[in-house]
Amino acid sequence: MREIIKVSTKKQLASFIDFPHDLHANDVNYVPELFIAQRDLLTPGKHPFYEHSQIQLFLAYENEKIVGRIAAINNTNHNKVYEGKDGFFGFFDCINNQEIANLLVHAAEEWLTEKGLTKVLGPVNFSTNETCGLLIEGFDGPPVLMMPYNPPYYLTLLEQIGFVKNVDLRAYRYTAGNYNDRSVGLIDKIEERLQRNDIVIRKINMKDFKNEREAIRAVYNKAWDKNLGFVPLTDKEFDYMANDMKLILDPDFCILAEQKGQIVGFALALPDINQIQIKIKRGRLFPTGLIKLLTGKKKVNGIRILLLGVIDGYRKMGIEACLYGNIIKSFAAKNMKYAEASWTLDHNEMVNKPIENIGGQLYRKYRILEKEI
């Protein structure tokens, strides 16, 4: 007997969060999400996304056993920006069974149709500001921080339902000693030239985090305004994200470009704490997970370069090279073993070529799918 239910209780929400742990229990590359973080993300009132948009979670049961999950997402801010009727699906996990996948997607589509939406895209967990994409190439290792992971059969399940490619996303990898550090050698000269225009490159000031956060927020929403699918974050959404990142932020990997007190660009890399989370059973911080997290932070030897943006009017002045170069300096000084630059749009040569020129190796691809409802 198979059935799809709408998640409506705390117990069902816990089951929704825990299902991937059981599904991927024998997959050595699977990294469990922290339960507390997922619970807050999926609880209306806990996350500022719910102030403007809605989601509905679904669980699939077969003979009273959970065999799949999906979230239907109505991101109203996205449709205001793009003047469309797009719905999203996210948090998709399923056994390798086409009928179960069909039932899950159908339930999500019905809910989205009731909201007046005519297309569904995904997997996207709220928006492209959060985890998004389906892994389609590069299944040979665990995902890095805030990047998705799934077995190869997910793509087949979704394509059989009628989903087609919307866009592919790229992840590049650098390894210690195996990259072109030419940009590092040019940094000093470029920074001298920038200073003649009153542009200074510096690290984030953690003692003034609140003001730094507010200044970066304005740049974030301007620098990515033309990226596919980007939706400006509300003040509360950005602060929520920034405060989460602050917990693991290393100021040596958050580099700002400033002109006369105004932030005009920034780059951010975060420690790949997935190295720790992969060891935290079922994403529970208690009784031992918190100890693993606190004691393991100093041993993390990889980073994810996840943000680099410069506002219009300041691009192609060398700021990007200085931001990237300073991260490479810190990467080398801290004896890091690897860095992942992700994600970039598959067709964005302006971003991809410089990454490749420095020595980044394209090693994983992700896909956002779409389907007319």
mmCIF file with all atom_site columns, C-alpha atoms in Angstrom, residues 133-327:
data_model
loop_
_atom_site.group_PDB
_atom_site.id
_atom_site.type_symbol
_atom_site.label_atom_id
_atom_site.label_alt_id
_atom_site.label_comp_id
_atom_site.label_asym_id
_atom_site.label_entity_id
_atom_site.label_seq_id
_atom_site.pdbx_PDB_ins_code
_atom_site.Cartn_x
_atom_site.Cartn_y
_atom_site.Cartn_z
_atom_site.occupancy
_atom_site.B_iso_or_equiv
_atom_site.pdbx_formal_charge
_atom_site.auth_seq_id
_atom_site.auth_comp_id
_atom_site.auth_asym_id
_atom_site.auth_atom_id
_atom_site.pdbx_PDB_model_num
ATOM 1   C CA . GLY A 1 133 ? 20.984 21.472 -8.122  1.00 0.00 ? 133 GLY A CA 1
ATOM 2   C CA . LEU A 1 134 ? 21.067 17.750 -8.777  1.00 0.00 ? 134 LEU A CA 1
ATOM 3   C CA . LEU A 1 135 ? 24.492 16.104 -8.872  1.00 0.00 ? 135 LEU A CA 1
ATOM 4   C CA . ILE A 1 136 ? 24.955 14.622 -12.377 1.00 0.00 ? 136 ILE A CA 1
ATOM 5   C CA . GLU A 1 137 ? 28.764 14.229 -12.648 1.00 0.00 ? 137 GLU A CA 1
ATOM 6   C CA . GLY A 1 138 ? 31.374 13.535 -9.978  1.00 0.00 ? 138 GLY A CA 1
ATOM 7   C CA . PHE A 1 139 ? 30.041 10.929 -7.586  1.00 0.00 ? 139 PHE A CA 1
ATOM 8   C CA . ASP A 1 140 ? 33.505 9.942  -6.337  1.00 0.00 ? 140 ASP A CA 1
ATOM 9   C CA . GLY A 1 141 ? 33.564 11.766 -3.017  1.00 0.00 ? 141 GLY A CA 1
ATOM 10  C CA . PRO A 1 142 ? 31.548 13.578 -0.352  1.00 0.00 ? 142 PRO A CA 1
ATOM 11  C CA . PRO A 1 143 ? 30.044 16.975 -1.149  1.00 0.00 ? 143 PRO A CA 1
ATOM 12  C CA . VAL A 1 144 ? 31.637 20.077 0.289   1.00 0.00 ? 144 VAL A CA 1
ATOM 13  C CA . LEU A 1 145 ? 29.893 22.558 2.545   1.00 0.00 ? 145 LEU A CA 1
ATOM 14  C CA . MET A 1 146 ? 26.396 23.601 1.392   1.00 0.00 ? 146 MET A CA 1
ATOM 15  C CA . MET A 1 147 ? 26.559 21.596 -1.836  1.00 0.00 ? 147 MET A CA 1
ATOM 16  C CA . PRO A 1 148 ? 24.024 18.876 -2.705  1.00 0.00 ? 148 PRO A CA 1
ATOM 17  C CA . TYR A 1 149 ? 24.601 15.166 -2.976  1.00 0.00 ? 149 TYR A CA 1
ATOM 18  C CA . ASN A 1 150 ? 22.469 12.402 -4.442  1.00 0.00 ? 150 ASN A CA 1
ATOM 19  C CA . PRO A 1 151 ? 22.891 9.003  -6.108  1.00 0.00 ? 151 PRO A CA 1
ATOM 20  C CA . PRO A 1 152 ? 23.023 8.873  -9.937  1.00 0.00 ? 152 PRO A CA 1
ATOM 21  C CA . TYR A 1 153 ? 19.567 7.325  -10.324 1.00 0.00 ? 153 TYR A CA 1
ATOM 22  C CA . TYR A 1 154 ? 17.793 10.525 -9.217  1.00 0.00 ? 154 TYR A CA 1
ATOM 23  C CA . LEU A 1 155 ? 18.338 12.064 -12.662 1.00 0.00 ? 155 LEU A CA 1
ATOM 24  C CA . THR A 1 156 ? 16.748 9.057  -14.383 1.00 0.00 ? 156 THR A CA 1
ATOM 25  C CA . LEU A 1 157 ? 13.730 9.141  -12.070 1.00 0.00 ? 157 LEU A CA 1
ATOM 26  C CA . LEU A 1 158 ? 13.101 12.817 -12.763 1.00 0.00 ? 158 LEU A CA 1
ATOM 27  C CA . GLU A 1 159 ? 13.730 12.642 -16.510 1.00 0.00 ? 159 GLU A CA 1
ATOM 28  C CA . GLN A 1 160 ? 11.234 9.771  -16.779 1.00 0.00 ? 160 GLN A CA 1
ATOM 29  C CA . ILE A 1 161 ? 8.627  12.093 -15.245 1.00 0.00 ? 161 ILE A CA 1
ATOM 30  C CA . GLY A 1 162 ? 9.290  14.675 -17.953 1.00 0.00 ? 162 GLY A CA 1
ATOM 31  C CA . PHE A 1 163 ? 11.871 16.995 -16.447 1.00 0.00 ? 163 PHE A CA 1
ATOM 32  C CA . VAL A 1 164 ? 14.430 18.477 -18.831 1.00 0.00 ? 164 VAL A CA 1
ATOM 33  C CA . LYS A 1 165 ? 17.570 20.538 -18.364 1.00 0.00 ? 165 LYS A CA 1
ATOM 34  C CA . ASN A 1 166 ? 17.133 24.167 -17.361 1.00 0.00 ? 166 ASN A CA 1
ATOM 35  C CA . VAL A 1 167 ? 20.791 24.933 -16.640 1.00 0.00 ? 167 VAL A CA 1
ATOM 36  C CA . ASP A 1 168 ? 23.943 23.152 -15.484 1.00 0.00 ? 168 ASP A CA 1
ATOM 37  C CA . LEU A 1 169 ? 26.163 24.376 -12.658 1.00 0.00 ? 169 LEU A CA 1
ATOM 38  C CA . ARG A 1 170 ? 29.890 23.759 -12.283 1.00 0.00 ? 170 ARG A CA 1
ATOM 39  C CA . ALA A 1 171 ? 32.229 23.021 -9.381  1.00 0.00 ? 171 ALA A CA 1
ATOM 40  C CA . TYR A 1 172 ? 35.994 23.447 -9.753  1.00 0.00 ? 172 TYR A CA 1
ATOM 41  C CA . ARG A 1 173 ? 38.682 22.004 -7.514  1.00 0.00 ? 173 ARG A CA 1
ATOM 42  C CA . TYR A 1 174 ? 42.140 23.262 -6.608  1.00 0.00 ? 174 TYR A CA 1
ATOM 43  C CA . THR A 1 175 ? 44.663 21.137 -4.756  1.00 0.00 ? 175 THR A CA 1
ATOM 44  C CA . ALA A 1 176 ? 47.668 22.322 -2.753  1.00 0.00 ? 176 ALA A CA 1
ATOM 45  C CA . GLY A 1 177 ? 50.654 23.088 -4.965  1.00 0.00 ? 177 GLY A CA 1
ATOM 46  C CA . ASN A 1 178 ? 48.676 22.387 -8.118  1.00 0.00 ? 178 ASN A CA 1
ATOM 47  C CA . TYR A 1 179 ? 47.419 25.807 -9.134  1.00 0.00 ? 179 TYR A CA 1
ATOM 48  C CA . ASN A 1 180 ? 48.767 28.863 -10.930 1.00 0.00 ? 180 ASN A CA 1
ATOM 49  C CA . ASP A 1 181 ? 49.559 31.485 -8.297  1.00 0.00 ? 181 ASP A CA 1
ATOM 50  C CA . ARG A 1 182 ? 50.389 34.188 -10.866 1.00 0.00 ? 182 ARG A CA 1
ATOM 51  C CA . SER A 1 183 ? 47.518 36.293 -9.521  1.00 0.00 ? 183 SER A CA 1
ATOM 52  C CA . VAL A 1 184 ? 49.164 36.261 -6.102  1.00 0.00 ? 184 VAL A CA 1
ATOM 53  C CA . GLY A 1 185 ? 52.362 37.665 -7.547  1.00 0.00 ? 185 GLY A CA 1
ATOM 54  C CA . LEU A 1 186 ? 50.477 40.523 -9.189  1.00 0.00 ? 186 LEU A CA 1
ATOM 55  C CA . ILE A 1 187 ? 48.405 41.438 -6.139  1.00 0.00 ? 187 ILE A CA 1
ATOM 56  C CA . ASP A 1 188 ? 50.725 44.058 -4.677  1.00 0.00 ? 188 ASP A CA 1
ATOM 57  C CA . LYS A 1 189 ? 51.001 46.005 -7.940  1.00 0.00 ? 189 LYS A CA 1
ATOM 58  C CA . ILE A 1 190 ? 47.260 45.838 -8.586  1.00 0.00 ? 190 ILE A CA 1
ATOM 59  C CA . GLU A 1 191 ? 46.465 46.927 -5.039  1.00 0.00 ? 191 GLU A CA 1
ATOM 60  C CA . GLU A 1 192 ? 48.837 49.889 -5.383  1.00 0.00 ? 192 GLU A CA 1
ATOM 61  C CA . ARG A 1 193 ? 46.979 50.941 -8.526  1.00 0.00 ? 193 ARG A CA 1
ATOM 62  C CA . LEU A 1 194 ? 43.603 50.527 -6.819  1.00 0.00 ? 194 LEU A CA 1
ATOM 63  C CA . GLN A 1 195 ? 44.726 52.630 -3.873  1.00 0.00 ? 195 GLN A CA 1
ATOM 64  C CA . ARG A 1 196 ? 45.255 55.552 -6.235  1.00 0.00 ? 196 ARG A CA 1
ATOM 65  C CA . ASN A 1 197 ? 41.467 55.351 -6.729  1.00 0.00 ? 197 ASN A CA 1
ATOM 66  C CA . ASP A 1 198 ? 40.965 55.111 -2.959  1.00 0.00 ? 198 ASP A CA 1
ATOM 67  C CA . ILE A 1 199 ? 40.092 51.403 -3.200  1.00 0.00 ? 199 ILE A CA 1
ATOM 68  C CA . VAL A 1 200 ? 41.465 49.295 -0.367  1.00 0.00 ? 200 VAL A CA 1
ATOM 69  C CA . ILE A 1 201 ? 41.488 45.491 -0.083  1.00 0.00 ? 201 ILE A CA 1
ATOM 70  C CA . ARG A 1 202 ? 41.082 44.241 3.492   1.00 0.00 ? 202 ARG A CA 1
ATOM 71  C CA . LYS A 1 203 ? 39.792 41.420 5.664   1.00 0.00 ? 203 LYS A CA 1
ATOM 72  C CA . ILE A 1 204 ? 36.419 41.557 7.367   1.00 0.00 ? 204 ILE A CA 1
ATOM 73  C CA . ASN A 1 205 ? 36.455 43.132 10.823  1.00 0.00 ? 205 ASN A CA 1
ATOM 74  C CA . MET A 1 206 ? 34.818 40.557 13.082  1.00 0.00 ? 206 MET A CA 1
ATOM 75  C CA . LYS A 1 207 ? 34.717 43.032 15.977  1.00 0.00 ? 207 LYS A CA 1
ATOM 76  C CA . ASP A 1 208 ? 32.337 45.172 13.908  1.00 0.00 ? 208 ASP A CA 1
ATOM 77  C CA . PHE A 1 209 ? 30.438 42.264 12.356  1.00 0.00 ? 209 PHE A CA 1
ATOM 78  C CA . LYS A 1 210 ? 27.003 43.879 12.476  1.00 0.00 ? 210 LYS A CA 1
ATOM 79  C CA . ASN A 1 211 ? 28.044 46.918 10.420  1.00 0.00 ? 211 ASN A CA 1
ATOM 80  C CA . GLU A 1 212 ? 30.187 44.809 8.091   1.00 0.00 ? 212 GLU A CA 1
ATOM 81  C CA . ARG A 1 213 ? 27.233 42.478 7.530   1.00 0.00 ? 213 ARG A CA 1
ATOM 82  C CA . GLU A 1 214 ? 24.953 45.365 6.583   1.00 0.00 ? 214 GLU A CA 1
ATOM 83  C CA . ALA A 1 215 ? 27.494 46.799 4.124   1.00 0.00 ? 215 ALA A CA 1
ATOM 84  C CA . ILE A 1 216 ? 28.088 43.395 2.495   1.00 0.00 ? 216 ILE A CA 1
ATOM 85  C CA . ARG A 1 217 ? 24.344 42.813 2.206   1.00 0.00 ? 217 ARG A CA 1
ATOM 86  C CA . ALA A 1 218 ? 23.947 45.757 -0.163  1.00 0.00 ? 218 ALA A CA 1
ATOM 87  C CA . VAL A 1 219 ? 26.798 44.476 -2.342  1.00 0.00 ? 219 VAL A CA 1
ATOM 88  C CA . TYR A 1 220 ? 25.415 40.924 -2.351  1.00 0.00 ? 220 TYR A CA 1
ATOM 89  C CA . ASN A 1 221 ? 22.065 41.956 -3.775  1.00 0.00 ? 221 ASN A CA 1
ATOM 90  C CA . LYS A 1 222 ? 23.664 44.229 -6.387  1.00 0.00 ? 222 LYS A CA 1
ATOM 91  C CA . ALA A 1 223 ? 26.555 42.017 -7.492  1.00 0.00 ? 223 ALA A CA 1
ATOM 92  C CA . TRP A 1 224 ? 24.386 39.012 -8.327  1.00 0.00 ? 224 TRP A CA 1
ATOM 93  C CA . ASP A 1 225 ? 21.369 40.804 -9.745  1.00 0.00 ? 225 ASP A CA 1
ATOM 94  C CA . LYS A 1 226 ? 21.818 39.377 -13.262 1.00 0.00 ? 226 LYS A CA 1
ATOM 95  C CA . ASN A 1 227 ? 22.679 35.802 -12.340 1.00 0.00 ? 227 ASN A CA 1
ATOM 96  C CA . LEU A 1 228 ? 20.154 33.245 -13.527 1.00 0.00 ? 228 LEU A CA 1
ATOM 97  C CA . GLY A 1 229 ? 17.489 32.684 -10.928 1.00 0.00 ? 229 GLY A CA 1
ATOM 98  C CA . PHE A 1 230 ? 18.967 35.073 -8.379  1.00 0.00 ? 230 PHE A CA 1
ATOM 99  C CA . VAL A 1 231 ? 16.441 36.634 -6.048  1.00 0.00 ? 231 VAL A CA 1
ATOM 100 C CA . PRO A 1 232 ? 17.586 39.470 -3.746  1.00 0.00 ? 232 PRO A CA 1
ATOM 101 C CA . LEU A 1 233 ? 17.492 38.404 -0.126  1.00 0.00 ? 233 LEU A CA 1
ATOM 102 C CA . THR A 1 234 ? 15.382 40.384 2.311   1.00 0.00 ? 234 THR A CA 1
ATOM 103 C CA . ASP A 1 235 ? 17.315 42.036 5.121   1.00 0.00 ? 235 ASP A CA 1
ATOM 104 C CA . LYS A 1 236 ? 16.164 39.351 7.547   1.00 0.00 ? 236 LYS A CA 1
ATOM 105 C CA . GLU A 1 237 ? 17.067 36.516 5.161   1.00 0.00 ? 237 GLU A CA 1
ATOM 106 C CA . PHE A 1 238 ? 20.566 37.866 4.611   1.00 0.00 ? 238 PHE A CA 1
ATOM 107 C CA . ASP A 1 239 ? 21.120 38.416 8.332   1.00 0.00 ? 239 ASP A CA 1
ATOM 108 C CA . TYR A 1 240 ? 19.920 34.865 9.041   1.00 0.00 ? 240 TYR A CA 1
ATOM 109 C CA . MET A 1 241 ? 22.381 33.457 6.495   1.00 0.00 ? 241 MET A CA 1
ATOM 110 C CA . ALA A 1 242 ? 25.242 35.696 7.661   1.00 0.00 ? 242 ALA A CA 1
ATOM 111 C CA . ASN A 1 243 ? 24.751 34.838 11.315  1.00 0.00 ? 243 ASN A CA 1
ATOM 112 C CA . ASP A 1 244 ? 24.820 31.130 10.455  1.00 0.00 ? 244 ASP A CA 1
ATOM 113 C CA . MET A 1 245 ? 28.050 31.555 8.502   1.00 0.00 ? 245 MET A CA 1
ATOM 114 C CA . LYS A 1 246 ? 29.606 33.613 11.297  1.00 0.00 ? 246 LYS A CA 1
ATOM 115 C CA . LEU A 1 247 ? 29.771 30.456 13.409  1.00 0.00 ? 247 LEU A CA 1
ATOM 116 C CA . ILE A 1 248 ? 32.441 28.993 11.118  1.00 0.00 ? 248 ILE A CA 1
ATOM 117 C CA . LEU A 1 249 ? 33.783 32.117 9.396   1.00 0.00 ? 249 LEU A CA 1
ATOM 118 C CA . ASP A 1 250 ? 37.546 32.575 9.191   1.00 0.00 ? 250 ASP A CA 1
ATOM 119 C CA . PRO A 1 251 ? 38.275 36.306 8.592   1.00 0.00 ? 251 PRO A CA 1
ATOM 120 C CA . ASP A 1 252 ? 41.318 35.369 6.504   1.00 0.00 ? 252 ASP A CA 1
ATOM 121 C CA . PHE A 1 253 ? 38.889 34.013 3.921   1.00 0.00 ? 253 PHE A CA 1
ATOM 122 C CA . CYS A 1 254 ? 36.450 36.930 3.861   1.00 0.00 ? 254 CYS A CA 1
ATOM 123 C CA . ILE A 1 255 ? 38.057 39.695 1.803   1.00 0.00 ? 255 ILE A CA 1
ATOM 124 C CA . LEU A 1 256 ? 36.459 43.077 1.124   1.00 0.00 ? 256 LEU A CA 1
ATOM 125 C CA . ALA A 1 257 ? 37.108 45.826 -1.427  1.00 0.00 ? 257 ALA A CA 1
ATOM 126 C CA . GLU A 1 258 ? 36.269 49.255 -0.031  1.00 0.00 ? 258 GLU A CA 1
ATOM 127 C CA . GLN A 1 259 ? 36.259 52.755 -1.465  1.00 0.00 ? 259 GLN A CA 1
ATOM 128 C CA . LYS A 1 260 ? 35.960 55.643 0.969   1.00 0.00 ? 260 LYS A CA 1
ATOM 129 C CA . GLY A 1 261 ? 34.096 53.528 3.498   1.00 0.00 ? 261 GLY A CA 1
ATOM 130 C CA . GLN A 1 262 ? 31.767 51.882 0.941   1.00 0.00 ? 262 GLN A CA 1
ATOM 131 C CA . ILE A 1 263 ? 32.072 48.161 0.215   1.00 0.00 ? 263 ILE A CA 1
ATOM 132 C CA . VAL A 1 264 ? 32.172 47.627 -3.550  1.00 0.00 ? 264 VAL A CA 1
ATOM 133 C CA . GLY A 1 265 ? 33.091 43.936 -3.686  1.00 0.00 ? 265 GLY A CA 1
ATOM 134 C CA . PHE A 1 266 ? 33.855 40.917 -1.568  1.00 0.00 ? 266 PHE A CA 1
ATOM 135 C CA . ALA A 1 267 ? 34.929 37.299 -1.718  1.00 0.00 ? 267 ALA A CA 1
ATOM 136 C CA . LEU A 1 268 ? 34.070 34.590 0.771   1.00 0.00 ? 268 LEU A CA 1
ATOM 137 C CA . ALA A 1 269 ? 35.384 31.103 1.368   1.00 0.00 ? 269 ALA A CA 1
ATOM 138 C CA . LEU A 1 270 ? 34.286 28.916 4.257   1.00 0.00 ? 270 LEU A CA 1
ATOM 139 C CA . PRO A 1 271 ? 35.962 25.930 5.903   1.00 0.00 ? 271 PRO A CA 1
ATOM 140 C CA . ASP A 1 272 ? 34.604 22.668 4.555   1.00 0.00 ? 272 ASP A CA 1
ATOM 141 C CA . ILE A 1 273 ? 33.047 21.489 7.799   1.00 0.00 ? 273 ILE A CA 1
ATOM 142 C CA . ASN A 1 274 ? 31.481 18.599 5.907   1.00 0.00 ? 274 ASN A CA 1
ATOM 143 C CA . GLN A 1 275 ? 34.724 16.889 6.905   1.00 0.00 ? 275 GLN A CA 1
ATOM 144 C CA . ILE A 1 276 ? 33.271 16.931 10.427  1.00 0.00 ? 276 ILE A CA 1
ATOM 145 C CA . GLN A 1 277 ? 29.578 16.564 9.676   1.00 0.00 ? 277 GLN A CA 1
ATOM 146 C CA . ILE A 1 278 ? 30.150 13.303 7.816   1.00 0.00 ? 278 ILE A CA 1
ATOM 147 C CA . LYS A 1 279 ? 31.106 11.843 11.211  1.00 0.00 ? 279 LYS A CA 1
ATOM 148 C CA . ILE A 1 280 ? 28.065 13.200 13.094  1.00 0.00 ? 280 ILE A CA 1
ATOM 149 C CA . LYS A 1 281 ? 25.526 10.402 13.197  1.00 0.00 ? 281 LYS A CA 1
ATOM 150 C CA . ARG A 1 282 ? 22.110 11.417 11.856  1.00 0.00 ? 282 ARG A CA 1
ATOM 151 C CA . GLY A 1 283 ? 23.094 15.086 12.195  1.00 0.00 ? 283 GLY A CA 1
ATOM 152 C CA . ARG A 1 284 ? 22.552 15.118 15.946  1.00 0.00 ? 284 ARG A CA 1
ATOM 153 C CA . LEU A 1 285 ? 24.754 17.438 17.988  1.00 0.00 ? 285 LEU A CA 1
ATOM 154 C CA . PHE A 1 286 ? 23.996 15.561 21.174  1.00 0.00 ? 286 PHE A CA 1
ATOM 155 C CA . PRO A 1 287 ? 25.431 13.677 22.906  1.00 0.00 ? 287 PRO A CA 1
ATOM 156 C CA . THR A 1 288 ? 28.730 13.602 20.943  1.00 0.00 ? 288 THR A CA 1
ATOM 157 C CA . GLY A 1 289 ? 28.147 15.598 17.744  1.00 0.00 ? 289 GLY A CA 1
ATOM 158 C CA . LEU A 1 290 ? 28.838 18.980 19.311  1.00 0.00 ? 290 LEU A CA 1
ATOM 159 C CA . ILE A 1 291 ? 32.168 17.757 20.695  1.00 0.00 ? 291 ILE A CA 1
ATOM 160 C CA . LYS A 1 292 ? 33.152 16.498 17.236  1.00 0.00 ? 292 LYS A CA 1
ATOM 161 C CA . LEU A 1 293 ? 32.199 19.836 15.710  1.00 0.00 ? 293 LEU A CA 1
ATOM 162 C CA . LEU A 1 294 ? 34.093 21.963 18.236  1.00 0.00 ? 294 LEU A CA 1
ATOM 163 C CA . THR A 1 295 ? 37.224 19.825 18.340  1.00 0.00 ? 295 THR A CA 1
ATOM 164 C CA . GLY A 1 296 ? 37.340 19.167 14.607  1.00 0.00 ? 296 GLY A CA 1
ATOM 165 C CA . LYS A 1 297 ? 37.126 22.756 13.305  1.00 0.00 ? 297 LYS A CA 1
ATOM 166 C CA . LYS A 1 298 ? 40.856 23.367 13.622  1.00 0.00 ? 298 LYS A CA 1
ATOM 167 C CA . LYS A 1 299 ? 41.642 20.199 11.680  1.00 0.00 ? 299 LYS A CA 1
ATOM 168 C CA . VAL A 1 300 ? 39.602 21.114 8.590   1.00 0.00 ? 300 VAL A CA 1
ATOM 169 C CA . ASN A 1 301 ? 42.007 21.326 5.639   1.00 0.00 ? 301 ASN A CA 1
ATOM 170 C CA . GLY A 1 302 ? 39.719 22.361 2.813   1.00 0.00 ? 302 GLY A CA 1
ATOM 171 C CA . ILE A 1 303 ? 37.582 25.354 1.869   1.00 0.00 ? 303 ILE A CA 1
ATOM 172 C CA . ARG A 1 304 ? 34.716 26.178 -0.411  1.00 0.00 ? 304 ARG A CA 1
ATOM 173 C CA . ILE A 1 305 ? 35.002 29.466 -2.304  1.00 0.00 ? 305 ILE A CA 1
ATOM 174 C CA . LEU A 1 306 ? 31.314 30.266 -2.561  1.00 0.00 ? 306 LEU A CA 1
ATOM 175 C CA . LEU A 1 307 ? 30.980 33.999 -3.175  1.00 0.00 ? 307 LEU A CA 1
ATOM 176 C CA . LEU A 1 308 ? 32.886 36.547 -5.233  1.00 0.00 ? 308 LEU A CA 1
ATOM 177 C CA . GLY A 1 309 ? 31.097 39.646 -6.384  1.00 0.00 ? 309 GLY A CA 1
ATOM 178 C CA . VAL A 1 310 ? 31.889 43.194 -7.451  1.00 0.00 ? 310 VAL A CA 1
ATOM 179 C CA . ILE A 1 311 ? 29.184 45.772 -8.095  1.00 0.00 ? 311 ILE A CA 1
ATOM 180 C CA . ASP A 1 312 ? 28.674 47.308 -11.524 1.00 0.00 ? 312 ASP A CA 1
ATOM 181 C CA . GLY A 1 313 ? 31.023 50.200 -12.191 1.00 0.00 ? 313 GLY A CA 1
ATOM 182 C CA . TYR A 1 314 ? 33.937 48.559 -10.369 1.00 0.00 ? 314 TYR A CA 1
ATOM 183 C CA . ARG A 1 315 ? 34.360 45.447 -12.483 1.00 0.00 ? 315 ARG A CA 1
ATOM 184 C CA . LYS A 1 316 ? 37.412 44.702 -14.635 1.00 0.00 ? 316 LYS A CA 1
ATOM 185 C CA . MET A 1 317 ? 39.585 47.045 -12.541 1.00 0.00 ? 317 MET A CA 1
ATOM 186 C CA . GLY A 1 318 ? 41.558 44.191 -10.997 1.00 0.00 ? 318 GLY A CA 1
ATOM 187 C CA . ILE A 1 319 ? 39.456 43.981 -7.839  1.00 0.00 ? 319 ILE A CA 1
ATOM 188 C CA . GLU A 1 320 ? 38.362 40.420 -8.633  1.00 0.00 ? 320 GLU A CA 1
ATOM 189 C CA . ALA A 1 321 ? 41.987 39.301 -8.990  1.00 0.00 ? 321 ALA A CA 1
ATOM 190 C CA . CYS A 1 322 ? 42.913 40.875 -5.648  1.00 0.00 ? 322 CYS A CA 1
ATOM 191 C CA . LEU A 1 323 ? 39.983 39.298 -3.842  1.00 0.00 ? 323 LEU A CA 1
ATOM 192 C CA . TYR A 1 324 ? 40.754 35.877 -5.288  1.00 0.00 ? 324 TYR A CA 1
ATOM 193 C CA . GLY A 1 325 ? 44.480 36.304 -4.818  1.00 0.00 ? 325 GLY A CA 1
ATOM 194 C CA . ASN A 1 326 ? 44.140 37.111 -1.132  1.00 0.00 ? 326 ASN A CA 1
ATOM 195 C CA . ILE A 1 327 ? 42.104 33.958 -0.607  1.00 0.00 ? 327 ILE A CA 1
#
